[in-house]
Tab-separated table of N, CA and C in Angstrom:
chain	number	residue	atom	x	y	z
N	30	UNK	N	141.296	53.758	191.013
N	30	UNK	CA	139.860	52.874	190.299
N	30	UNK	C	140.578	53.848	188.742
N	31	UNK	N	139.842	52.728	188.042
N	31	UNK	CA	140.524	53.414	186.703
N	31	UNK	C	140.015	54.174	185.940
N	32	UNK	N	140.149	55.068	184.972
N	32	UNK	CA	140.243	55.958	184.502
N	32	UNK	C	139.450	55.911	182.991
N	33	UNK	N	138.189	56.158	182.896
N	33	UNK	CA	137.403	56.044	181.631
N	33	UNK	C	137.862	56.362	180.861
N	34	UNK	N	137.769	55.864	179.623
N	34	UNK	CA	138.317	55.962	178.020
N	34	UNK	C	137.515	57.032	177.243
N	35	UNK	N	138.062	58.502	178.046
N	35	UNK	CA	136.936	59.799	176.926
N	35	UNK	C	137.378	59.949	175.792
N	36	UNK	N	138.325	59.627	175.164
N	36	UNK	CA	138.969	59.272	173.899
N	36	UNK	C	138.453	60.551	173.143
N	37	UNK	N	137.117	59.240	173.100
N	37	UNK	CA	136.649	59.333	171.572
N	37	UNK	C	135.008	58.592	171.845
N	38	UNK	N	134.349	58.712	170.793
N	38	UNK	CA	132.592	58.950	171.399
N	38	UNK	C	132.180	59.311	172.546
N	39	UNK	N	132.270	60.849	172.667
N	39	UNK	CA	131.176	61.687	173.635
N	39	UNK	C	130.704	62.536	172.886
N	40	UNK	N	131.838	63.852	172.426
N	40	UNK	CA	131.168	64.654	171.879
N	40	UNK	C	130.794	64.573	170.394
N	41	UNK	N	129.786	65.385	170.239
N	41	UNK	CA	129.166	65.174	168.564
N	41	UNK	C	130.192	66.639	167.514
N	42	UNK	N	128.556	66.799	166.830
N	42	UNK	CA	129.325	67.717	165.851
N	42	UNK	C	129.095	69.105	166.285
N	43	UNK	N	129.774	69.709	166.798
N	43	UNK	CA	130.337	71.581	167.456
N	43	UNK	C	130.937	72.347	166.078
N	44	UNK	N	129.972	73.911	165.967
N	44	UNK	CA	130.580	74.902	166.151
N	44	UNK	C	132.128	75.041	167.147
N	45	UNK	N	132.437	76.483	166.785
N	45	UNK	CA	133.924	76.826	167.157
N	45	UNK	C	133.910	77.601	168.573
N	46	UNK	N	132.646	77.623	168.241
N	46	UNK	CA	132.279	79.045	169.688
N	46	UNK	C	132.970	78.467	171.315
N	47	UNK	N	132.927	77.413	171.327
N	47	UNK	CA	132.987	76.792	172.345
N	47	UNK	C	135.041	77.215	172.886
N	48	UNK	N	135.147	78.097	173.628
N	48	UNK	CA	137.185	78.414	174.014
N	48	UNK	C	137.894	77.036	174.190
N	49	UNK	N	138.682	77.357	174.089
N	49	UNK	CA	139.293	76.045	175.060
N	49	UNK	C	139.272	76.300	175.913
N	50	UNK	N	139.459	75.384	176.364
N	50	UNK	CA	139.487	75.292	178.686
N	50	UNK	C	141.267	75.822	179.202
N	51	UNK	N	141.598	76.240	179.570
N	51	UNK	CA	143.417	76.620	180.534
N	51	UNK	C	143.155	75.871	181.170
N	52	UNK	N	144.394	76.262	181.878
N	52	UNK	CA	144.475	75.854	183.831
N	52	UNK	C	144.136	77.048	183.687
N	53	UNK	N	143.566	78.140	183.608
N	53	UNK	CA	143.360	78.736	184.305
N	53	UNK	C	142.232	79.311	184.855
N	54	UNK	N	140.874	79.247	183.229
N	54	UNK	CA	139.485	78.278	183.627
N	54	UNK	C	139.396	76.998	185.199
N	55	UNK	N	139.577	76.550	184.725
N	55	UNK	CA	139.826	75.530	185.429
N	55	UNK	C	139.608	76.089	186.902
N	56	UNK	N	141.275	76.594	187.461
N	56	UNK	CA	141.724	77.087	188.773
N	56	UNK	C	140.062	78.744	189.098
N	57	UNK	N	140.362	79.707	188.087
N	57	UNK	CA	139.109	80.423	188.130
N	57	UNK	C	137.798	79.312	188.642
N	58	UNK	N	136.503	78.803	187.695
N	58	UNK	CA	135.578	77.419	187.883
N	58	UNK	C	135.864	77.752	189.423
N	59	UNK	N	136.508	76.822	189.593
N	59	UNK	CA	136.558	76.291	190.821
N	59	UNK	C	136.626	77.374	191.879
N	60	UNK	N	137.033	77.981	191.736
N	60	UNK	CA	137.074	79.208	192.868
N	60	UNK	C	136.189	80.060	192.664
N	61	UNK	N	135.403	80.161	191.736
N	61	UNK	CA	134.134	81.112	191.556
N	61	UNK	C	132.748	80.070	191.602
N	62	UNK	N	132.608	78.757	191.714
N	62	UNK	CA	131.887	77.353	192.438
N	62	UNK	C	131.877	77.077	193.954
N	63	UNK	N	133.162	77.477	194.368
N	63	UNK	CA	134.088	76.939	195.648
N	63	UNK	C	133.946	75.591	195.603
N	64	UNK	N	134.494	74.796	194.365
N	64	UNK	CA	134.751	73.527	194.967
N	64	UNK	C	135.907	72.024	193.762
N	65	UNK	N	136.059	71.422	194.437
N	65	UNK	CA	137.513	70.977	193.292
N	65	UNK	C	136.487	69.982	192.267
N	66	UNK	N	136.798	70.370	191.054
N	66	UNK	CA	136.155	69.168	189.891
N	66	UNK	C	136.593	68.664	189.677
N	67	UNK	N	135.923	67.369	189.539
N	67	UNK	CA	137.360	65.691	189.148
N	67	UNK	C	137.841	65.995	187.974
N	68	UNK	N	138.982	64.653	187.578
N	68	UNK	CA	139.765	65.572	186.811
N	68	UNK	C	139.618	64.685	185.397
N	69	UNK	N	138.574	63.568	186.208
N	69	UNK	CA	137.889	63.752	184.808
N	69	UNK	C	136.929	64.498	183.643
N	70	UNK	N	135.905	65.070	184.428
N	70	UNK	CA	135.586	66.398	183.763
N	70	UNK	C	136.521	66.786	183.233
N	71	UNK	N	137.501	67.078	184.168
N	71	UNK	CA	138.634	68.683	183.352
N	71	UNK	C	139.033	68.239	181.782
N	72	UNK	N	139.170	66.544	182.030
N	72	UNK	CA	140.046	66.255	180.886
N	72	UNK	C	139.016	65.453	179.750
N	73	UNK	N	137.805	65.446	180.182
N	73	UNK	CA	136.421	65.449	178.871
N	73	UNK	C	136.512	66.993	178.061
N	74	UNK	N	136.181	68.541	179.046
N	74	UNK	CA	136.776	69.746	178.619
N	74	UNK	C	138.005	69.937	177.956
N	75	UNK	N	138.438	69.119	177.532
N	75	UNK	CA	139.752	69.350	177.245
N	75	UNK	C	140.316	69.130	176.166
N	76	UNK	N	139.196	68.256	175.977
N	76	UNK	CA	138.606	67.179	174.982
N	76	UNK	C	137.880	68.680	174.249
N	77	UNK	N	137.073	69.585	174.625
N	77	UNK	CA	136.058	69.656	173.597
N	77	UNK	C	135.118	70.603	175.014
N	78	UNK	N	135.230	71.776	175.069
N	78	UNK	CA	134.548	72.257	176.594
N	78	UNK	C	133.178	73.290	176.048
N	79	UNK	N	132.263	71.920	176.447
N	79	UNK	CA	131.219	72.153	176.029
N	79	UNK	C	130.546	71.499	174.758
N	80	UNK	N	129.930	71.069	174.977
N	80	UNK	CA	128.190	71.450	173.513
N	80	UNK	C	128.153	70.197	173.207
N	81	UNK	N	127.381	69.965	172.850
N	81	UNK	CA	126.570	69.238	171.894
N	81	UNK	C	127.369	67.624	171.752
N	82	UNK	N	126.658	66.310	172.571
N	82	UNK	CA	127.275	65.245	172.690
N	82	UNK	C	127.047	64.451	171.358
N	83	UNK	N	127.094	62.893	171.050
N	83	UNK	CA	127.207	62.408	170.016
N	83	UNK	C	126.763	61.783	170.046
N	84	UNK	N	124.881	62.071	171.233
N	84	UNK	CA	123.817	61.282	171.518
N	84	UNK	C	123.936	60.673	172.162
N	85	UNK	N	124.380	60.662	173.512
N	85	UNK	CA	124.657	60.179	174.283
N	85	UNK	C	123.138	59.808	176.078
N	86	UNK	N	123.061	58.755	176.098
N	86	UNK	CA	122.279	58.593	177.359
N	86	UNK	C	122.716	57.664	178.549
N	87	UNK	N	121.737	57.995	179.382
N	87	UNK	CA	122.261	57.104	180.717
N	87	UNK	C	121.328	56.943	181.622
N	88	UNK	N	121.226	55.598	181.964
N	88	UNK	CA	119.808	55.296	182.683
N	88	UNK	C	120.187	55.480	184.121
N	89	UNK	N	118.474	56.105	184.350
N	89	UNK	CA	118.570	56.719	185.393
N	89	UNK	C	117.237	56.199	186.366
N	90	UNK	N	117.418	55.962	188.098
N	90	UNK	CA	116.123	55.179	188.612
N	90	UNK	C	114.807	56.099	187.994
N	91	UNK	N	113.545	55.375	187.668
N	91	UNK	CA	112.232	56.105	186.911
N	91	UNK	C	112.266	56.915	187.814
N	92	UNK	N	111.503	58.260	187.683
N	92	UNK	CA	111.209	59.571	188.095
N	92	UNK	C	109.709	60.346	187.426
N	93	UNK	N	109.138	60.939	188.499
N	93	UNK	CA	107.925	61.488	188.068
N	93	UNK	C	108.568	62.733	186.568
N	94	UNK	N	109.436	63.883	187.690
N	94	UNK	CA	109.338	65.028	186.967
N	94	UNK	C	110.529	64.200	185.443
N	95	UNK	N	111.186	63.171	186.127
N	95	UNK	CA	111.931	62.735	184.183
N	95	UNK	C	110.987	62.084	182.854
N	96	UNK	N	109.924	60.524	183.872
N	96	UNK	CA	108.749	59.822	183.033
N	96	UNK	C	109.254	58.748	182.105
N	97	UNK	N	110.807	58.222	183.105
N	97	UNK	CA	111.163	58.138	181.879
N	97	UNK	C	112.281	57.620	182.449
N	98	UNK	N	113.261	56.079	182.038
N	98	UNK	CA	114.584	55.789	183.659
N	98	UNK	C	115.567	55.747	182.230
N	99	UNK	N	115.405	56.507	181.318
N	99	UNK	CA	116.856	56.800	180.254
N	99	UNK	C	116.452	59.028	180.296
N	100	UNK	N	117.863	59.155	180.387
N	100	UNK	CA	118.027	60.533	179.907
N	100	UNK	C	118.916	60.953	179.160
N	101	UNK	N	118.623	61.490	177.559
N	101	UNK	CA	119.121	61.566	177.155
N	101	UNK	C	119.859	63.447	176.988
N	102	UNK	N	121.371	62.196	177.309
N	102	UNK	CA	122.120	63.842	177.100
N	102	UNK	C	122.530	64.295	175.740
N	103	UNK	N	122.175	65.253	175.145
N	103	UNK	CA	122.467	65.469	173.667
N	103	UNK	C	123.501	66.917	174.194
N	104	UNK	N	123.770	67.452	174.877
N	104	UNK	CA	124.619	69.024	175.469
N	104	UNK	C	125.221	68.295	176.643
N	105	UNK	N	126.313	68.927	176.673
N	105	UNK	CA	126.905	68.843	178.790
N	105	UNK	C	127.747	70.671	178.031
N	106	UNK	N	127.806	70.307	179.512
N	106	UNK	CA	128.251	72.209	179.968
N	106	UNK	C	129.716	72.301	180.427
N	107	UNK	N	130.233	73.367	179.969
N	107	UNK	CA	131.789	73.006	179.901
N	107	UNK	C	132.364	74.247	180.550
N	108	UNK	N	132.938	74.837	180.468
N	108	UNK	CA	133.876	76.432	181.499
N	108	UNK	C	133.914	76.914	180.804
N	109	UNK	N	133.343	78.451	180.106
N	109	UNK	CA	132.914	79.228	179.843
N	109	UNK	C	133.478	80.395	180.500
N	110	UNK	N	134.847	81.526	180.970
N	110	UNK	CA	135.270	83.225	181.224
N	110	UNK	C	135.069	83.689	180.257
N	111	UNK	N	135.404	83.642	179.168
N	111	UNK	CA	135.057	84.912	178.963
N	111	UNK	C	133.876	85.030	178.207
N	112	UNK	N	133.093	86.266	179.338
N	112	UNK	CA	131.903	86.832	178.878
N	112	UNK	C	131.370	87.633	177.658
N	113	UNK	N	132.181	87.637	176.981
N	113	UNK	CA	131.908	87.928	175.745
N	113	UNK	C	131.539	86.471	175.379
N	114	UNK	N	132.186	85.548	175.317
N	114	UNK	CA	131.082	84.805	174.705
N	114	UNK	C	130.152	84.106	175.281
N	115	UNK	N	128.519	84.121	174.625
N	115	UNK	CA	127.512	84.146	175.268
N	115	UNK	C	127.208	82.036	175.166
N	116	UNK	N	127.731	81.875	175.499
N	116	UNK	CA	127.684	80.433	175.200
N	116	UNK	C	126.790	79.231	175.747
N	117	UNK	N	126.451	78.172	176.064
N	117	UNK	CA	124.624	78.495	176.729
N	117	UNK	C	125.317	76.851	177.507
N	118	UNK	N	126.332	76.112	176.846
N	118	UNK	CA	126.917	75.300	177.855
N	118	UNK	C	127.949	75.095	178.854
N	119	UNK	N	127.337	76.426	179.540
N	119	UNK	CA	128.244	77.080	181.061
N	119	UNK	C	127.975	76.638	182.271
N	120	UNK	N	129.227	75.648	182.893
N	120	UNK	CA	128.845	75.624	184.302
N	120	UNK	C	129.281	76.632	184.889
N	121	UNK	N	129.652	77.904	185.053
N	121	UNK	CA	129.229	79.494	185.735
N	121	UNK	C	128.655	79.579	186.185
N	122	UNK	N	127.305	79.060	184.988
N	122	UNK	CA	126.024	79.664	185.212
N	122	UNK	C	125.279	79.007	186.645
N	123	UNK	N	125.681	77.618	186.542
N	123	UNK	CA	124.846	77.362	188.112
N	123	UNK	C	124.507	77.591	189.011
N	124	UNK	N	125.311	79.094	190.020
N	124	UNK	CA	124.613	79.358	191.330
N	124	UNK	C	122.863	80.549	189.978
N	125	UNK	N	123.160	80.584	189.309
N	125	UNK	CA	122.012	81.424	188.319
N	125	UNK	C	121.233	80.233	188.399
N	126	UNK	N	121.381	79.307	187.836
N	126	UNK	CA	120.397	78.061	187.981
N	126	UNK	C	119.511	77.538	189.091
N	127	UNK	N	120.205	77.698	189.891
N	127	UNK	CA	120.544	76.813	191.247
N	127	UNK	C	119.305	77.538	192.030
N	128	UNK	N	119.303	79.206	191.918
N	128	UNK	CA	118.277	79.885	192.643
N	128	UNK	C	117.574	80.493	191.612
N	129	UNK	N	117.570	80.724	190.056
N	129	UNK	CA	115.901	80.537	189.969
N	129	UNK	C	114.831	79.309	189.966
N	130	UNK	N	116.275	78.113	189.627
N	130	UNK	CA	114.558	77.114	189.217
N	130	UNK	C	114.576	75.836	190.768
N	131	UNK	N	115.745	77.088	192.509
N	131	UNK	CA	115.465	76.730	193.519
N	131	UNK	C	116.069	75.206	193.520
N	132	UNK	N	117.156	74.780	193.596
N	132	UNK	CA	117.943	74.243	193.737
N	132	UNK	C	118.556	73.732	194.506
N	133	UNK	N	118.823	72.621	195.997
N	133	UNK	CA	119.906	72.686	196.723
N	133	UNK	C	121.165	73.231	196.322
N	134	UNK	N	121.725	73.401	196.969
N	134	UNK	CA	122.857	74.075	197.134
N	134	UNK	C	124.451	73.293	197.003
N	135	UNK	N	125.438	74.320	196.875
N	135	UNK	CA	126.261	73.123	196.420
N	135	UNK	C	126.291	72.042	194.920
N	136	UNK	N	125.774	73.219	194.398
N	136	UNK	CA	125.467	71.686	192.680
N	136	UNK	C	126.291	72.831	191.213
N	137	UNK	N	127.012	71.360	190.429
N	137	UNK	CA	127.487	72.029	189.645
N	137	UNK	C	126.938	71.887	188.255
N	138	UNK	N	126.364	72.195	187.517
N	138	UNK	CA	124.828	71.594	186.768
N	138	UNK	C	125.836	71.680	185.271
N	139	UNK	N	125.523	70.602	185.478
N	139	UNK	CA	126.115	69.480	184.133
N	139	UNK	C	125.616	70.271	182.552
N	140	UNK	N	123.751	69.544	182.271
N	140	UNK	CA	123.282	69.401	181.474
N	140	UNK	C	121.740	69.933	182.182
N	141	UNK	N	120.954	69.763	181.321
N	141	UNK	CA	119.211	70.585	181.707
N	141	UNK	C	118.688	71.373	180.802
N	142	UNK	N	117.606	71.350	181.283
N	142	UNK	CA	116.779	72.513	180.684
N	142	UNK	C	115.780	72.927	181.359
N	143	UNK	N	115.556	73.438	183.114
N	143	UNK	CA	114.631	73.706	184.069
N	143	UNK	C	114.364	72.886	184.591
N	144	UNK	N	113.681	71.380	183.376
N	144	UNK	CA	112.588	71.332	184.232
N	144	UNK	C	112.865	69.178	185.021
N	145	UNK	N	114.614	69.239	184.319
N	145	UNK	CA	115.714	68.750	185.272
N	145	UNK	C	117.187	69.104	184.907
N	146	UNK	N	117.596	68.322	186.284
N	146	UNK	CA	119.314	68.807	185.379
N	146	UNK	C	120.361	67.670	185.901
N	147	UNK	N	121.600	67.623	185.226
N	147	UNK	CA	122.292	66.911	185.647
N	147	UNK	C	123.361	67.158	186.395
N	148	UNK	N	123.852	66.736	187.558
N	148	UNK	CA	124.734	67.757	188.261
N	148	UNK	C	125.313	66.796	189.358
N	149	UNK	N	127.053	68.042	189.320
N	149	UNK	CA	128.156	67.464	190.615
N	149	UNK	C	127.055	67.414	191.106
N	150	UNK	N	127.261	66.926	192.261
N	150	UNK	CA	126.616	67.104	193.705
N	150	UNK	C	127.266	67.463	195.825
N	151	UNK	N	128.148	68.252	195.357
N	151	UNK	CA	128.761	68.514	196.346
N	151	UNK	C	128.062	68.492	197.426
N	152	UNK	N	127.117	68.927	198.060
N	152	UNK	CA	126.775	68.621	199.751
N	152	UNK	C	127.278	67.672	200.486
N	153	UNK	N	127.942	66.415	199.753
N	153	UNK	CA	128.250	65.888	201.501
N	153	UNK	C	130.265	65.842	201.312
N	154	UNK	N	130.866	66.790	200.190
N	154	UNK	CA	130.752	66.522	200.995
N	154	UNK	C	132.245	67.344	199.038
N	155	UNK	N	133.999	66.665	199.129
N	155	UNK	CA	134.396	67.469	198.062
N	155	UNK	C	134.934	66.286	197.213
N	156	UNK	N	134.264	64.662	197.165
N	156	UNK	CA	134.487	64.316	196.370
N	156	UNK	C	132.515	64.253	196.120
N	157	UNK	N	132.136	64.829	194.257
N	157	UNK	CA	130.711	64.895	193.905
N	157	UNK	C	130.568	63.201	193.386
N	158	UNK	N	129.197	63.350	193.768
N	158	UNK	CA	128.140	61.878	193.461
N	158	UNK	C	127.728	62.902	192.029
N	159	UNK	N	126.868	62.298	191.344
N	159	UNK	CA	125.748	62.590	189.750
N	159	UNK	C	125.009	62.845	189.883
N	160	UNK	N	123.595	63.946	190.206
N	160	UNK	CA	122.556	63.249	190.381
N	160	UNK	C	122.088	63.806	189.999
N	161	UNK	N	120.251	63.527	189.510
N	161	UNK	CA	119.243	64.448	188.962
N	161	UNK	C	118.111	64.819	189.961
N	162	UNK	N	118.640	65.482	189.507
N	162	UNK	CA	117.144	66.624	190.004
N	162	UNK	C	115.813	67.534	189.126
N	163	UNK	N	115.395	66.709	189.589
N	163	UNK	CA	113.920	67.627	188.965
N	163	UNK	C	112.432	68.486	189.938
N	164	UNK	N	113.100	69.607	190.326
N	164	UNK	CA	112.307	70.498	190.795
N	164	UNK	C	110.768	70.376	191.078
N	165	UNK	N	110.536	70.636	189.764
N	165	UNK	CA	108.721	70.753	189.974
N	165	UNK	C	108.085	69.591	190.078
N	166	UNK	N	109.263	68.761	191.019
N	166	UNK	CA	108.528	67.089	191.472
N	166	UNK	C	109.367	66.755	192.880
N	167	UNK	N	109.991	67.483	193.239
N	167	UNK	CA	110.917	67.593	194.061
N	167	UNK	C	111.856	66.736	193.852
N	168	UNK	N	112.180	66.421	193.060
N	168	UNK	CA	113.320	64.551	192.733
N	168	UNK	C	114.943	65.055	192.982
N	169	UNK	N	115.415	63.935	193.888
N	169	UNK	CA	116.536	64.048	193.724
N	169	UNK	C	117.126	62.662	193.564
N	170	UNK	N	117.564	62.422	192.990
N	170	UNK	CA	118.090	60.595	193.017
N	170	UNK	C	119.279	60.881	192.112
N	171	UNK	N	120.209	59.324	193.300
N	171	UNK	CA	121.713	59.626	192.666
N	171	UNK	C	122.138	58.635	191.771
N	172	UNK	N	122.480	59.956	190.272
N	172	UNK	CA	122.745	58.587	188.904
N	172	UNK	C	123.893	58.122	189.186
N	173	UNK	N	124.933	58.249	189.977
N	173	UNK	CA	126.307	57.990	189.869
N	173	UNK	C	126.908	58.503	191.163
N	174	UNK	N	128.241	57.467	191.873
N	174	UNK	CA	128.637	57.974	193.459
N	174	UNK	C	129.778	59.014	192.927
N	175	UNK	N	130.019	58.457	191.834
N	175	UNK	CA	131.076	59.517	191.562
N	175	UNK	C	130.555	60.176	189.518
N	176	UNK	N	131.714	61.408	189.459
N	176	UNK	CA	131.686	61.409	188.389
N	176	UNK	C	132.672	60.210	187.142
N	177	UNK	N	133.926	59.504	187.714
N	177	UNK	CA	133.737	58.433	186.144
N	177	UNK	C	133.070	57.606	187.010
N	178	UNK	N	132.379	56.925	187.351
N	178	UNK	CA	131.324	56.262	187.484
N	178	UNK	C	130.181	55.812	186.145
N	179	UNK	N	130.239	57.264	186.747
N	179	UNK	CA	129.136	57.603	185.573
N	179	UNK	C	128.944	58.438	184.080
N	180	UNK	N	130.587	58.375	183.441
N	180	UNK	CA	130.944	57.887	182.256
N	180	UNK	C	131.051	56.825	182.158
N	181	UNK	N	131.492	55.963	183.209
N	181	UNK	CA	131.197	54.493	183.055
N	181	UNK	C	129.769	53.960	182.555
N	182	UNK	N	129.042	54.434	183.029
N	182	UNK	CA	127.667	54.423	182.787
N	182	UNK	C	127.201	55.077	181.116
N	183	UNK	N	127.212	55.733	180.811
N	183	UNK	CA	127.028	56.044	179.233
N	183	UNK	C	126.931	54.724	178.366
N	184	UNK	N	126.469	55.130	177.291
N	184	UNK	CA	125.453	54.380	176.576
N	184	UNK	C	125.158	54.793	175.585
N	185	UNK	N	125.440	54.782	173.689
N	185	UNK	CA	124.226	55.849	173.045
N	185	UNK	C	123.246	55.822	173.121
N	186	UNK	N	123.084	56.872	172.682
N	186	UNK	CA	120.924	56.812	172.552
N	186	UNK	C	120.552	56.493	172.094
N	187	UNK	N	119.181	55.467	171.987
N	187	UNK	CA	118.694	54.684	171.137
N	187	UNK	C	117.662	55.395	170.950
N	188	UNK	N	116.585	55.146	169.713
N	188	UNK	CA	115.491	55.362	170.082
N	188	UNK	C	115.006	54.034	169.616
N	189	UNK	N	113.856	53.659	170.365
N	189	UNK	CA	113.158	52.499	169.797
N	189	UNK	C	112.299	52.085	168.907
N	190	UNK	N	111.977	52.943	167.701
N	190	UNK	CA	112.294	52.490	166.171
N	190	UNK	C	113.783	52.119	165.548
N	191	UNK	N	114.341	52.859	166.029
N	191	UNK	CA	115.521	51.837	165.625
N	191	UNK	C	116.113	50.412	165.934
N	192	UNK	N	116.607	49.552	164.640
N	192	UNK	CA	116.587	47.943	164.570
N	192	UNK	C	118.107	47.544	165.829
């Protein structure tokens, strides 16, 4: 499968508070979460380790929890191992958020606000799908079969009043 081009057009304006991703950080995250992260996700984080996107969206199946068929992705989680860095953009918080929001097991949460989560879903094995979880509505819908397929679905966020 062709790797999506993530060299430009993903990350927006960010401060320097997100630490650079190291190989040791990736190994630590995979060990802590009990998963192998998709190579294309790790490559994306090597450019910037989480933070605000340039204003992206992805089309998803219409859900009651989201109330729309376009999911805005204004930010995306990275891997922050250093506990002194208080980043909100951190997949290592996934176990806490999974418990707090009563989400299915084996999730790596990429983005969300509690009412919805975009997740790498490992329930079916080592190759995760990308899921949209809406816990208040008990909804769990597939966005893409793989992280690469998810990247290919991304589009610039456009508001209805834009020409």
